[in-house]
mmCIF file of C-alpha atoms in Angstrom:
data_model
loop_
_atom_site.group_PDB
_atom_site.id
_atom_site.type_symbol
_atom_site.label_atom_id
_atom_site.label_comp_id
_atom_site.label_asym_id
_atom_site.label_seq_id
_atom_site.Cartn_x
_atom_site.Cartn_y
_atom_site.Cartn_z
ATOM 1 C CA UNK A 1 146.288 112.860 -5.022
ATOM 2 C CA UNK A 2 143.061 113.961 -6.679
ATOM 3 C CA UNK A 3 141.150 110.922 -7.940
ATOM 4 C CA UNK A 4 138.259 110.919 -10.430
ATOM 5 C CA UNK A 5 135.783 108.016 -10.590
ATOM 6 C CA UNK A 6 133.620 107.757 -13.716
ATOM 7 C CA UNK A 7 130.068 106.434 -13.284
ATOM 8 C CA UNK A 8 126.980 106.818 -11.107
ATOM 9 C CA UNK A 9 126.052 103.447 -9.587
ATOM 10 C CA UNK A 10 126.627 101.374 -6.483
ATOM 11 C CA UNK A 11 129.971 100.172 -7.827
ATOM 12 C CA UNK A 12 131.155 103.757 -8.167
ATOM 13 C CA UNK A 13 130.010 104.669 -4.641
ATOM 14 C CA UNK A 14 131.939 101.665 -3.280
ATOM 15 C CA UNK A 15 135.020 102.719 -5.256
ATOM 16 C CA UNK A 16 134.808 106.312 -3.999
ATOM 17 C CA UNK A 17 134.314 105.068 -0.429
ATOM 18 C CA UNK A 18 137.396 102.836 -0.580
ATOM 19 C CA UNK A 19 139.642 105.249 -2.491
ATOM 20 C CA UNK A 20 138.863 108.046 -0.030
ATOM 21 C CA UNK A 21 140.291 105.900 2.793
ATOM 22 C CA UNK A 22 143.777 105.914 1.247
ATOM 23 C CA UNK A 23 146.402 108.204 2.809
ATOM 24 C CA UNK A 24 147.471 108.942 -0.772
ATOM 25 C CA UNK A 25 144.066 110.461 -1.597
ATOM 26 C CA UNK A 26 143.366 114.136 -0.903
ATOM 27 C CA UNK A 27 140.055 114.379 -2.799
ATOM 28 C CA UNK A 28 137.660 112.041 -4.622
ATOM 29 C CA UNK A 29 135.487 113.329 -7.445
ATOM 30 C CA UNK A 30 132.772 111.352 -9.238
ATOM 31 C CA UNK A 31 131.299 112.052 -12.675
ATOM 32 C CA UNK A 32 128.361 112.190 -12.641
ATOM 33 C CA UNK A 33 127.959 110.374 -9.291
ATOM 34 C CA UNK A 34 124.885 110.006 -7.082
ATOM 35 C CA UNK A 35 123.697 111.052 -3.625
ATOM 36 C CA UNK A 36 126.044 108.523 -2.019
ATOM 37 C CA UNK A 37 129.211 109.565 -3.836
ATOM 38 C CA UNK A 38 128.427 113.152 -2.818
ATOM 39 C CA UNK A 39 128.819 112.044 0.814
ATOM 40 C CA UNK A 40 132.414 110.872 0.356
ATOM 41 C CA UNK A 41 133.577 113.238 -2.343
ATOM 42 C CA UNK A 42 132.449 115.828 -4.879
ATOM 43 C CA UNK A 43 130.128 115.096 -7.788
ATOM 44 C CA UNK A 44 130.904 116.527 -11.213
ATOM 45 C CA UNK A 45 128.061 117.086 -13.679
ATOM 46 C CA UNK A 46 129.662 115.337 -16.668
ATOM 47 C CA UNK A 47 127.989 112.225 -18.149
ATOM 48 C CA UNK A 48 130.057 109.049 -18.225
ATOM 49 C CA UNK A 49 129.787 108.925 -22.030
ATOM 50 C CA UNK A 50 131.200 112.443 -22.551
ATOM 51 C CA UNK A 51 134.759 111.254 -23.003
ATOM 52 C CA UNK A 52 136.236 114.499 -24.309
ATOM 53 C CA UNK A 53 134.518 116.453 -21.526
ATOM 54 C CA UNK A 54 135.879 114.070 -18.885
ATOM 55 C CA UNK A 55 139.406 114.335 -20.275
ATOM 56 C CA UNK A 56 139.155 118.133 -20.432
ATOM 57 C CA UNK A 57 138.053 118.203 -16.792
ATOM 58 C CA UNK A 58 140.861 115.871 -15.711
ATOM 59 C CA UNK A 59 143.391 118.139 -17.387
ATOM 60 C CA UNK A 60 141.927 121.350 -16.000
ATOM 61 C CA UNK A 61 141.685 119.966 -12.449
ATOM 62 C CA UNK A 62 145.085 118.206 -12.496
ATOM 63 C CA UNK A 63 143.515 114.838 -11.703
ATOM 64 C CA UNK A 64 146.238 112.361 -10.699
ATOM 65 C CA UNK A 65 144.300 109.128 -11.282
ATOM 66 C CA UNK A 66 141.012 108.278 -12.990
ATOM 67 C CA UNK A 67 139.122 105.023 -12.335
ATOM 68 C CA UNK A 68 136.489 103.901 -14.864
ATOM 69 C CA UNK A 69 133.312 102.137 -13.766
ATOM 70 C CA UNK A 70 130.999 101.503 -16.764
ATOM 71 C CA UNK A 71 131.727 99.000 -19.523
ATOM 72 C CA UNK A 72 130.404 101.177 -22.357
ATOM 73 C CA UNK A 73 132.725 104.047 -21.368
ATOM 74 C CA UNK A 74 135.704 101.690 -21.655
ATOM 75 C CA UNK A 75 134.438 100.301 -24.958
ATOM 76 C CA UNK A 76 134.130 103.854 -26.295
ATOM 77 C CA UNK A 77 137.851 104.460 -25.747
ATOM 78 C CA UNK A 78 138.064 106.640 -22.636
ATOM 79 C CA UNK A 79 141.437 105.112 -21.725
ATOM 80 C CA UNK A 80 142.848 105.854 -25.177
ATOM 81 C CA UNK A 81 141.699 109.484 -24.892
ATOM 82 C CA UNK A 82 143.177 109.977 -21.422
ATOM 83 C CA UNK A 83 146.467 108.237 -22.166
ATOM 84 C CA UNK A 84 146.764 110.209 -25.389
ATOM 85 C CA UNK A 85 146.751 113.347 -23.239
ATOM 86 C CA UNK A 86 149.269 111.959 -20.762
ATOM 87 C CA UNK A 87 146.656 111.372 -18.044
ATOM 88 C CA UNK A 88 146.899 108.391 -15.687
ATOM 89 C CA UNK A 89 143.828 106.155 -15.847
ATOM 90 C CA UNK A 90 142.961 102.660 -14.589
ATOM 91 C CA UNK A 91 141.236 100.427 -17.111
ATOM 92 C CA UNK A 92 141.866 98.648 -20.412
ATOM 93 C CA UNK A 93 142.075 100.596 -23.661
ATOM 94 C CA UNK A 94 139.482 100.216 -26.399
ATOM 95 C CA UNK A 95 141.263 97.276 -28.079
ATOM 96 C CA UNK A 96 141.598 95.362 -24.802
ATOM 97 C CA UNK A 97 138.047 96.222 -23.684
ATOM 98 C CA UNK A 98 136.830 94.386 -26.786
ATOM 99 C CA UNK A 99 137.157 91.248 -24.656
ATOM 100 C CA UNK A 100 133.923 92.445 -23.041
ATOM 101 C CA UNK A 101 132.326 94.535 -25.784
ATOM 102 C CA UNK A 102 132.456 91.655 -28.313
ATOM 103 C CA UNK A 103 131.521 88.186 -27.116
ATOM 104 C CA UNK A 104 132.703 86.753 -30.445
ATOM 105 C CA UNK A 105 136.139 88.323 -29.975
ATOM 106 C CA UNK A 106 136.266 86.900 -26.445
ATOM 107 C CA UNK A 107 135.230 83.418 -27.629
ATOM 108 C CA UNK A 108 137.963 83.397 -30.260
ATOM 109 C CA UNK A 109 140.494 84.499 -27.623
ATOM 110 C CA UNK A 110 139.410 81.702 -25.272
ATOM 111 C CA UNK A 111 139.605 79.058 -27.990
ATOM 112 C CA UNK A 112 143.034 80.285 -29.059
ATOM 113 C CA UNK A 113 144.411 80.049 -25.538
ATOM 114 C CA UNK A 114 142.571 76.926 -24.338
ATOM 115 C CA UNK A 115 140.467 78.711 -21.718
ATOM 116 C CA UNK A 116 137.449 76.460 -20.991
ATOM 117 C CA UNK A 117 134.110 77.893 -22.129
ATOM 118 C CA UNK A 118 130.787 76.770 -23.563
ATOM 119 C CA UNK A 119 130.738 75.386 -27.098
ATOM 120 C CA UNK A 120 129.171 77.900 -29.465
ATOM 121 C CA UNK A 121 128.550 79.111 -32.972
ATOM 122 C CA UNK A 122 128.702 82.751 -34.071
ATOM 123 C CA UNK A 123 126.489 84.184 -36.799
ATOM 124 C CA UNK A 124 125.666 87.463 -38.536
ATOM 125 C CA UNK A 125 123.326 85.844 -41.084
ATOM 126 C CA UNK A 126 119.948 84.768 -39.686
ATOM 127 C CA UNK A 127 119.475 81.934 -42.216
ATOM 128 C CA UNK A 128 122.770 80.337 -41.142
ATOM 129 C CA UNK A 129 121.895 80.775 -37.484
ATOM 130 C CA UNK A 130 118.469 79.176 -37.968
ATOM 131 C CA UNK A 131 120.011 76.176 -39.729
ATOM 132 C CA UNK A 132 122.435 75.804 -36.810
ATOM 133 C CA UNK A 133 119.474 75.614 -34.410
ATOM 134 C CA UNK A 134 118.377 72.324 -35.995
ATOM 135 C CA UNK A 135 121.312 70.520 -34.373
ATOM 136 C CA UNK A 136 121.340 72.244 -30.981
ATOM 137 C CA UNK A 137 120.538 70.581 -27.653
ATOM 138 C CA UNK A 138 118.029 72.546 -25.572
ATOM 139 C CA UNK A 139 117.934 74.581 -23.467
ATOM 140 C CA UNK A 140 120.399 76.739 -25.409
ATOM 141 C CA UNK A 141 121.700 80.263 -24.910
ATOM 142 C CA UNK A 142 121.375 83.021 -27.511
ATOM 143 C CA UNK A 143 123.572 86.080 -26.906
ATOM 144 C CA UNK A 144 123.931 89.433 -28.616
ATOM 145 C CA UNK A 145 127.602 89.930 -29.471
ATOM 146 C CA UNK A 146 127.888 93.471 -28.115
ATOM 147 C CA UNK A 147 126.976 95.416 -24.985
ATOM 148 C CA UNK A 148 123.215 95.337 -24.432
ATOM 149 C CA UNK A 149 122.845 96.715 -20.883
ATOM 150 C CA UNK A 150 122.794 93.204 -19.432
ATOM 151 C CA UNK A 151 119.692 92.259 -21.472
ATOM 152 C CA UNK A 152 121.306 90.580 -24.483
ATOM 153 C CA UNK A 153 121.255 86.993 -23.173
ATOM 154 C CA UNK A 154 118.233 84.737 -23.757
ATOM 155 C CA UNK A 155 117.928 81.162 -22.466
ATOM 156 C CA UNK A 156 115.801 79.340 -25.029
ATOM 157 C CA UNK A 157 113.976 76.248 -23.765
ATOM 158 C CA UNK A 158 113.224 74.938 -27.264
ATOM 159 C CA UNK A 159 113.838 75.669 -30.927
ATOM 160 C CA UNK A 160 110.861 78.027 -31.195
ATOM 161 C CA UNK A 161 112.208 80.279 -28.440
ATOM 162 C CA UNK A 162 115.699 80.135 -29.929
ATOM 163 C CA UNK A 163 114.366 81.133 -33.361
ATOM 164 C CA UNK A 164 112.448 84.042 -31.839
ATOM 165 C CA UNK A 165 115.623 85.221 -30.104
ATOM 166 C CA UNK A 166 117.716 84.972 -33.280
ATOM 167 C CA UNK A 167 115.138 86.802 -35.403
ATOM 168 C CA UNK A 168 114.661 89.541 -32.784
ATOM 169 C CA UNK A 169 118.393 90.247 -32.764
ATOM 170 C CA UNK A 170 119.461 89.766 -36.375
ATOM 171 C CA UNK A 171 116.284 90.730 -38.256
ATOM 172 C CA UNK A 172 114.316 93.026 -35.942
ATOM 173 C CA UNK A 173 117.488 94.681 -34.524
ATOM 174 C CA UNK A 174 116.153 94.510 -30.967
ATOM 175 C CA UNK A 175 119.569 95.453 -29.559
ATOM 176 C CA UNK A 176 120.725 97.632 -32.457
ATOM 177 C CA UNK A 177 124.357 97.178 -33.478
ATOM 178 C CA UNK A 178 125.010 95.114 -30.326
ATOM 179 C CA UNK A 179 122.897 92.345 -31.874
ATOM 180 C CA UNK A 180 124.277 92.500 -35.413
ATOM 181 C CA UNK A 181 126.082 89.262 -34.588
ATOM 182 C CA UNK A 182 124.801 86.499 -32.276
ATOM 183 C CA UNK A 183 126.309 83.598 -30.391
ATOM 184 C CA UNK A 184 124.385 80.357 -29.901
ATOM 185 C CA UNK A 185 125.879 78.491 -26.964
ATOM 186 C CA UNK A 186 125.414 75.265 -25.095
ATOM 187 C CA UNK A 187 123.642 75.703 -21.762
ATOM 188 C CA UNK A 188 126.078 75.084 -18.916
ATOM 189 C CA UNK A 189 124.843 73.425 -15.717
ATOM 190 C CA UNK A 190 126.418 74.254 -12.363
ATOM 191 C CA UNK A 191 126.806 77.143 -9.942
ATOM 192 C CA UNK A 192 128.137 80.557 -10.919
ATOM 193 C CA UNK A 193 130.889 82.528 -9.256
ATOM 194 C CA UNK A 194 132.481 85.884 -9.974
ATOM 195 C CA UNK A 195 136.253 86.245 -10.014
ATOM 196 C CA UNK A 196 138.086 89.578 -10.085
ATOM 197 C CA UNK A 197 141.766 90.056 -10.867
ATOM 198 C CA UNK A 198 143.789 93.203 -11.536
ATOM 199 C CA UNK A 199 146.217 92.771 -14.449
ATOM 200 C CA UNK A 200 149.217 94.633 -15.728
ATOM 201 C CA UNK A 201 151.557 93.588 -18.560
ATOM 202 C CA UNK A 202 153.389 90.884 -16.609
ATOM 203 C CA UNK A 203 151.315 89.772 -13.603
ATOM 204 C CA UNK A 204 147.940 89.824 -11.866
ATOM 205 C CA UNK A 205 146.417 90.037 -8.391
ATOM 206 C CA UNK A 206 143.340 87.891 -7.751
ATOM 207 C CA UNK A 207 140.544 88.987 -5.409
ATOM 208 C CA UNK A 208 138.489 86.554 -3.289
ATOM 209 C CA UNK A 209 135.570 84.916 -5.067
ATOM 210 C CA UNK A 210 132.072 86.401 -4.970
ATOM 211 C CA UNK A 211 128.621 85.299 -6.137
ATOM 212 C CA UNK A 212 125.718 87.450 -7.244
ATOM 213 C CA UNK A 213 121.990 86.866 -6.762
ATOM 214 C CA UNK A 214 119.752 87.641 -9.732
ATOM 215 C CA UNK A 215 116.144 87.039 -8.643
ATOM 216 C CA UNK A 216 114.224 90.237 -7.937
ATOM 217 C CA UNK A 217 112.435 89.101 -4.767
ATOM 218 C CA UNK A 218 113.360 87.451 -1.482
ATOM 219 C CA UNK A 219 113.124 83.673 -1.318
ATOM 220 C CA UNK A 220 114.739 83.265 -4.765
ATOM 221 C CA UNK A 221 111.530 84.378 -6.475
ATOM 222 C CA UNK A 222 110.653 86.852 -9.203
ATOM 223 C CA UNK A 223 112.294 87.630 -12.574
ATOM 224 C CA UNK A 224 116.028 87.559 -13.244
ATOM 225 C CA UNK A 225 117.697 90.976 -13.053
ATOM 226 C CA UNK A 226 121.131 92.527 -13.417
ATOM 227 C CA UNK A 227 122.007 91.617 -9.836
ATOM 228 C CA UNK A 228 119.990 91.899 -6.624
ATOM 229 C CA UNK A 229 122.821 91.218 -4.220
ATOM 230 C CA UNK A 230 126.149 89.506 -3.689
ATOM 231 C CA UNK A 231 128.100 87.516 -1.150
ATOM 232 C CA UNK A 232 131.763 86.794 -0.573
ATOM 233 C CA UNK A 233 133.194 84.237 -0.178
ATOM 234 C CA UNK A 234 130.893 81.605 -1.749
ATOM 235 C CA UNK A 235 130.889 78.554 0.537
ATOM 236 C CA UNK A 236 131.640 76.097 -2.283
ATOM 237 C CA UNK A 237 134.653 77.956 -3.723
ATOM 238 C CA UNK A 238 137.500 76.530 -1.657
ATOM 239 C CA UNK A 239 141.281 76.816 -2.110
ATOM 240 C CA UNK A 240 141.320 73.830 -4.494
ATOM 241 C CA UNK A 241 138.650 75.393 -6.722
ATOM 242 C CA UNK A 242 140.435 78.752 -6.721
ATOM 243 C CA UNK A 243 143.713 77.108 -7.741
ATOM 244 C CA UNK A 244 141.872 75.393 -10.612
ATOM 245 C CA UNK A 245 140.535 78.806 -11.728
ATOM 246 C CA UNK A 246 144.079 80.214 -11.605
ATOM 247 C CA UNK A 247 145.349 77.261 -13.634
ATOM 248 C CA UNK A 248 142.618 77.183 -16.294
ATOM 249 C CA UNK A 249 141.511 80.837 -16.567
ATOM 250 C CA UNK A 250 143.632 83.519 -14.902
ATOM 251 C CA UNK A 251 147.132 82.354 -15.884
ATOM 252 C CA UNK A 252 146.141 81.400 -19.458
ATOM 253 C CA UNK A 253 144.526 84.848 -19.796
ATOM 254 C CA UNK A 254 147.838 86.512 -18.872
ATOM 255 C CA UNK A 255 149.770 84.336 -21.319
ATOM 256 C CA UNK A 256 147.121 85.031 -23.968
ATOM 257 C CA UNK A 257 147.249 88.825 -23.781
ATOM 258 C CA UNK A 258 151.038 88.681 -23.852
ATOM 259 C CA UNK A 259 151.079 86.383 -26.891
ATOM 260 C CA UNK A 260 148.422 88.403 -28.741
ATOM 261 C CA UNK A 261 150.008 91.760 -27.882
ATOM 262 C CA UNK A 262 146.879 93.003 -26.087
ATOM 263 C CA UNK A 263 147.824 95.843 -23.713
ATOM 264 C CA UNK A 264 145.414 94.870 -20.947
ATOM 265 C CA UNK A 265 145.926 96.927 -17.791
ATOM 266 C CA UNK A 266 142.880 96.925 -15.582
ATOM 267 C CA UNK A 267 140.331 94.682 -13.914
ATOM 268 C CA UNK A 268 139.367 91.353 -15.436
ATOM 269 C CA UNK A 269 136.071 90.006 -14.108
ATOM 270 C CA UNK A 270 135.185 86.650 -15.674
ATOM 271 C CA UNK A 271 131.825 85.130 -14.876
ATOM 272 C CA UNK A 272 132.511 81.438 -14.254
ATOM 273 C CA UNK A 273 130.249 78.394 -14.128
ATOM 274 C CA UNK A 274 131.486 75.616 -11.869
ATOM 275 C CA UNK A 275 130.429 72.575 -13.903
ATOM 276 C CA UNK A 276 130.947 68.868 -13.454
ATOM 277 C CA UNK A 277 133.794 69.214 -15.970
ATOM 278 C CA UNK A 278 135.473 72.026 -14.048
ATOM 279 C CA UNK A 279 135.296 75.846 -14.245
ATOM 280 C CA UNK A 280 134.098 77.307 -17.568
ATOM 281 C CA UNK A 281 134.027 80.997 -18.501
ATOM 282 C CA UNK A 282 130.577 82.392 -19.267
ATOM 283 C CA UNK A 283 131.879 85.818 -20.300
ATOM 284 C CA UNK A 284 134.686 88.284 -19.751
ATOM 285 C CA UNK A 285 134.024 91.653 -18.134
ATOM 286 C CA UNK A 286 136.778 94.260 -18.178
ATOM 287 C CA UNK A 287 135.864 96.357 -15.130
ATOM 288 C CA UNK A 288 134.750 96.088 -11.507
ATOM 289 C CA UNK A 289 131.495 94.140 -11.128
ATOM 290 C CA UNK A 290 128.269 95.643 -9.850
ATOM 291 C CA UNK A 291 127.195 94.632 -7.190
ATOM 292 C CA UNK A 292 130.283 92.431 -6.586
ATOM 293 C CA UNK A 293 132.450 95.466 -5.797
ATOM 294 C CA UNK A 294 130.133 96.276 -2.888
ATOM 295 C CA UNK A 295 131.199 93.094 -1.023
ATOM 296 C CA UNK A 296 134.800 92.840 -2.218
ATOM 297 C CA UNK A 297 136.043 96.306 -1.270
ATOM 298 C CA UNK A 298 134.784 96.136 2.350
ATOM 299 C CA UNK A 299 136.871 92.946 2.680
ATOM 300 C CA UNK A 300 140.024 94.583 1.252
ATOM 301 C CA UNK A 301 142.386 95.718 4.011
ATOM 302 C CA UNK A 302 145.123 96.969 1.660
ATOM 303 C CA UNK A 303 145.319 100.397 0.027
ATOM 304 C CA UNK A 304 143.289 100.308 -3.200
ATOM 305 C CA UNK A 305 144.934 103.453 -4.576
ATOM 306 C CA UNK A 306 148.365 101.885 -4.232
ATOM 307 C CA UNK A 307 147.174 98.750 -6.066
ATOM 308 C CA UNK A 308 145.666 100.701 -8.960
ATOM 309 C CA UNK A 309 148.773 102.847 -9.335
ATOM 310 C CA UNK A 310 150.896 99.689 -9.402
ATOM 311 C CA UNK A 311 148.773 98.316 -12.252
ATOM 312 C CA UNK A 312 149.127 101.477 -14.332
ATOM 313 C CA UNK A 313 152.915 101.385 -13.752
ATOM 314 C CA UNK A 314 153.319 97.634 -14.472
ATOM 315 C CA UNK A 315 154.580 96.843 -10.966
ATOM 316 C CA UNK A 316 151.766 94.675 -9.606
ATOM 317 C CA UNK A 317 154.256 91.903 -8.828
ATOM 318 C CA UNK A 318 155.447 94.011 -5.863
ATOM 319 C CA UNK A 319 152.041 93.755 -4.162
ATOM 320 C CA UNK A 320 150.393 91.142 -1.965
ATOM 321 C CA UNK A 321 146.953 92.438 -0.931
ATOM 322 C CA UNK A 322 145.590 91.689 2.529
ATOM 323 C CA UNK A 323 141.985 90.586 2.961
ATOM 324 C CA UNK A 324 139.569 90.568 5.874
ATOM 325 C CA UNK A 325 138.579 87.001 6.774
ATOM 326 C CA UNK A 326 135.016 88.094 7.585
ATOM 327 C CA UNK A 327 132.238 87.346 5.118
ATOM 328 C CA UNK A 328 130.241 90.094 3.407
ATOM 329 C CA UNK A 329 126.681 90.103 2.056
ATOM 330 C CA UNK A 330 125.111 92.890 -0.004
ATOM 331 C CA UNK A 331 121.316 93.078 -0.364
ATOM 332 C CA UNK A 332 119.988 95.367 -3.098
ATOM 333 C CA UNK A 333 116.908 97.438 -2.284
ATOM 334 C CA UNK A 334 114.964 98.085 -5.476
ATOM 335 C CA UNK A 335 112.018 100.237 -6.470
ATOM 336 C CA UNK A 336 108.615 98.509 -6.530
ATOM 337 C CA UNK A 337 108.006 97.049 -9.979
ATOM 338 C CA UNK A 338 111.694 96.617 -10.867
ATOM 339 C CA UNK A 339 112.888 95.254 -13.299
ATOM 340 C CA UNK A 340 109.696 96.441 -15.006
ATOM 341 C CA UNK A 341 108.152 99.911 -14.651
ATOM 342 C CA UNK A 342 108.826 101.740 -11.391
ATOM 343 C CA UNK A 343 108.397 105.188 -9.887
ATOM 344 C CA UNK A 344 111.221 107.678 -9.291
ATOM 345 C CA UNK A 345 111.626 110.564 -6.867
ATOM 346 C CA UNK A 346 110.481 108.660 -3.755
ATOM 347 C CA UNK A 347 112.095 109.849 -0.494
ATOM 348 C CA UNK A 348 114.538 107.541 1.317
ATOM 349 C CA UNK A 349 114.776 107.598 5.108
ATOM 350 C CA UNK A 350 116.956 105.782 7.642
ATOM 351 C CA UNK A 351 120.275 106.131 5.797
ATOM 352 C CA UNK A 352 122.080 107.611 8.800
ATOM 353 C CA UNK A 353 121.021 104.682 11.002
ATOM 354 C CA UNK A 354 122.556 101.979 8.775
ATOM 355 C CA UNK A 355 126.134 100.693 9.026
ATOM 356 C CA UNK A 356 127.234 100.442 5.392
ATOM 357 C CA UNK A 357 125.009 101.438 2.474
ATOM 358 C CA UNK A 358 126.138 102.012 -1.115
ATOM 359 C CA UNK A 359 123.905 104.204 -3.262
ATOM 360 C CA UNK A 360 123.027 103.150 -6.812
ATOM 361 C CA UNK A 361 119.861 104.832 -8.151
ATOM 362 C CA UNK A 362 119.703 107.919 -5.900
ATOM 363 C CA UNK A 363 119.949 111.686 -6.177
ATOM 364 C CA UNK A 364 119.814 114.645 -3.846
ATOM 365 C CA UNK A 365 116.693 116.808 -3.992
ATOM 366 C CA UNK A 366 115.798 119.718 -1.661
ATOM 367 C CA UNK A 367 118.083 118.434 1.074
ATOM 368 C CA UNK A 368 116.683 114.901 0.838
ATOM 369 C CA UNK A 369 117.825 111.684 -0.848
ATOM 370 C CA UNK A 370 115.292 110.312 -3.330
ATOM 371 C CA UNK A 371 115.122 107.315 -5.663
ATOM 372 C CA UNK A 372 116.413 107.801 -9.198
ATOM 373 C CA UNK A 373 116.590 104.253 -10.582
ATOM 374 C CA UNK A 374 115.480 100.641 -10.282
ATOM 375 C CA UNK A 375 118.282 99.289 -8.121
ATOM 376 C CA UNK A 376 118.442 101.965 -5.429
ATOM 377 C CA UNK A 377 120.679 100.883 -2.537
ATOM 378 C CA UNK A 378 123.154 98.115 -1.704
ATOM 379 C CA UNK A 379 122.990 97.360 2.029
ATOM 380 C CA UNK A 380 126.088 95.510 3.248
ATOM 381 C CA UNK A 381 126.506 93.346 6.342
ATOM 382 C CA UNK A 382 129.721 91.701 7.548
ATOM 383 C CA UNK A 383 130.214 88.854 9.997
ATOM 384 C CA UNK A 384 132.214 85.805 10.966
ATOM 385 C CA UNK A 385 130.193 83.761 8.466
ATOM 386 C CA UNK A 386 127.665 84.346 5.682
ATOM 387 C CA UNK A 387 124.632 83.734 7.905
ATOM 388 C CA UNK A 388 125.792 86.403 10.361
ATOM 389 C CA UNK A 389 126.623 88.850 7.570
ATOM 390 C CA UNK A 390 123.231 88.323 5.931
ATOM 391 C CA UNK A 391 121.398 88.823 9.232
ATOM 392 C CA UNK A 392 123.269 92.088 9.789
ATOM 393 C CA UNK A 393 122.431 93.312 6.299
ATOM 394 C CA UNK A 394 118.723 92.562 6.735
ATOM 395 C CA UNK A 395 118.713 94.201 10.156
#
């Protein structure tokens, strides 16, 4: 099979790396890819947002399966375009991807199907939102409704900060159309974990839990970012906690999409806060996480291609994936200055000496690999426990 992966980050390199290991796979292509994906397959110079161009390429090249990485590509309807042309693709269609692209839509879904989440109000009028702030307990969370490149969430410590966040989104249009509606949520206290589960129309397969690390610098210091590393499994997510997540989130989600007639076939990745009142969903994501994928796929012993094909054919119930019991830790190497201003085009050395490295912001240039983004590499270590895995990653 010829398999196309859409995207250019560390998640996409990890996907290409795992898919290429399948005996079903004859070639992996990545559009547009990076210097890492070029090492396991062939890069294709088509941007991830050029949906018609991607579909044309898949038809011309007789691609057997396409796997979508980025959220905005799903929200733009890439699955609808491919399926309309009779092309096999893994991911939810535009209507189902709205569970990620609209936080208001997701909140309404969760309320309808009794999936625990933070209490919230949703507003498109700034005057109404500002009145709502008078009765909010602080800190509070102000979120842009749509996709805002991971930057549309503001934790307001007091009413002044909350008002600034509301005005910046609804009046100043800081996030464009993504902020034309805002959610004002209660601030949940607890520890976060990331859960992944592949869904088809009648069943789902859950992955082991993971947890991401958001601070930019070692020692849990520096500004919050889109993810500076991950580990799996989190030490506090035991079998009892996982069963509670199945009971309160994953199974109700399946019943909900069936009841609402949402044709969700793809990866569900809910961010979950483990609170004193039990697990609560922070948000739904409708694709593989980044950098969670970089620790989950090295732990997967089963054939990923076979699992994705089963999801597209509505036969997931036939599968029981096998997982490596070893722990995995991914440490993200970032450009100096990230998440602020940073330089690009800096040479990277030592790649051939490392065990497992997933490229994110890299490109090939004159026979070398150079930096091309803020988050540059995801260095993965594995071991009998998290401490061993982390030590290997740092080494």
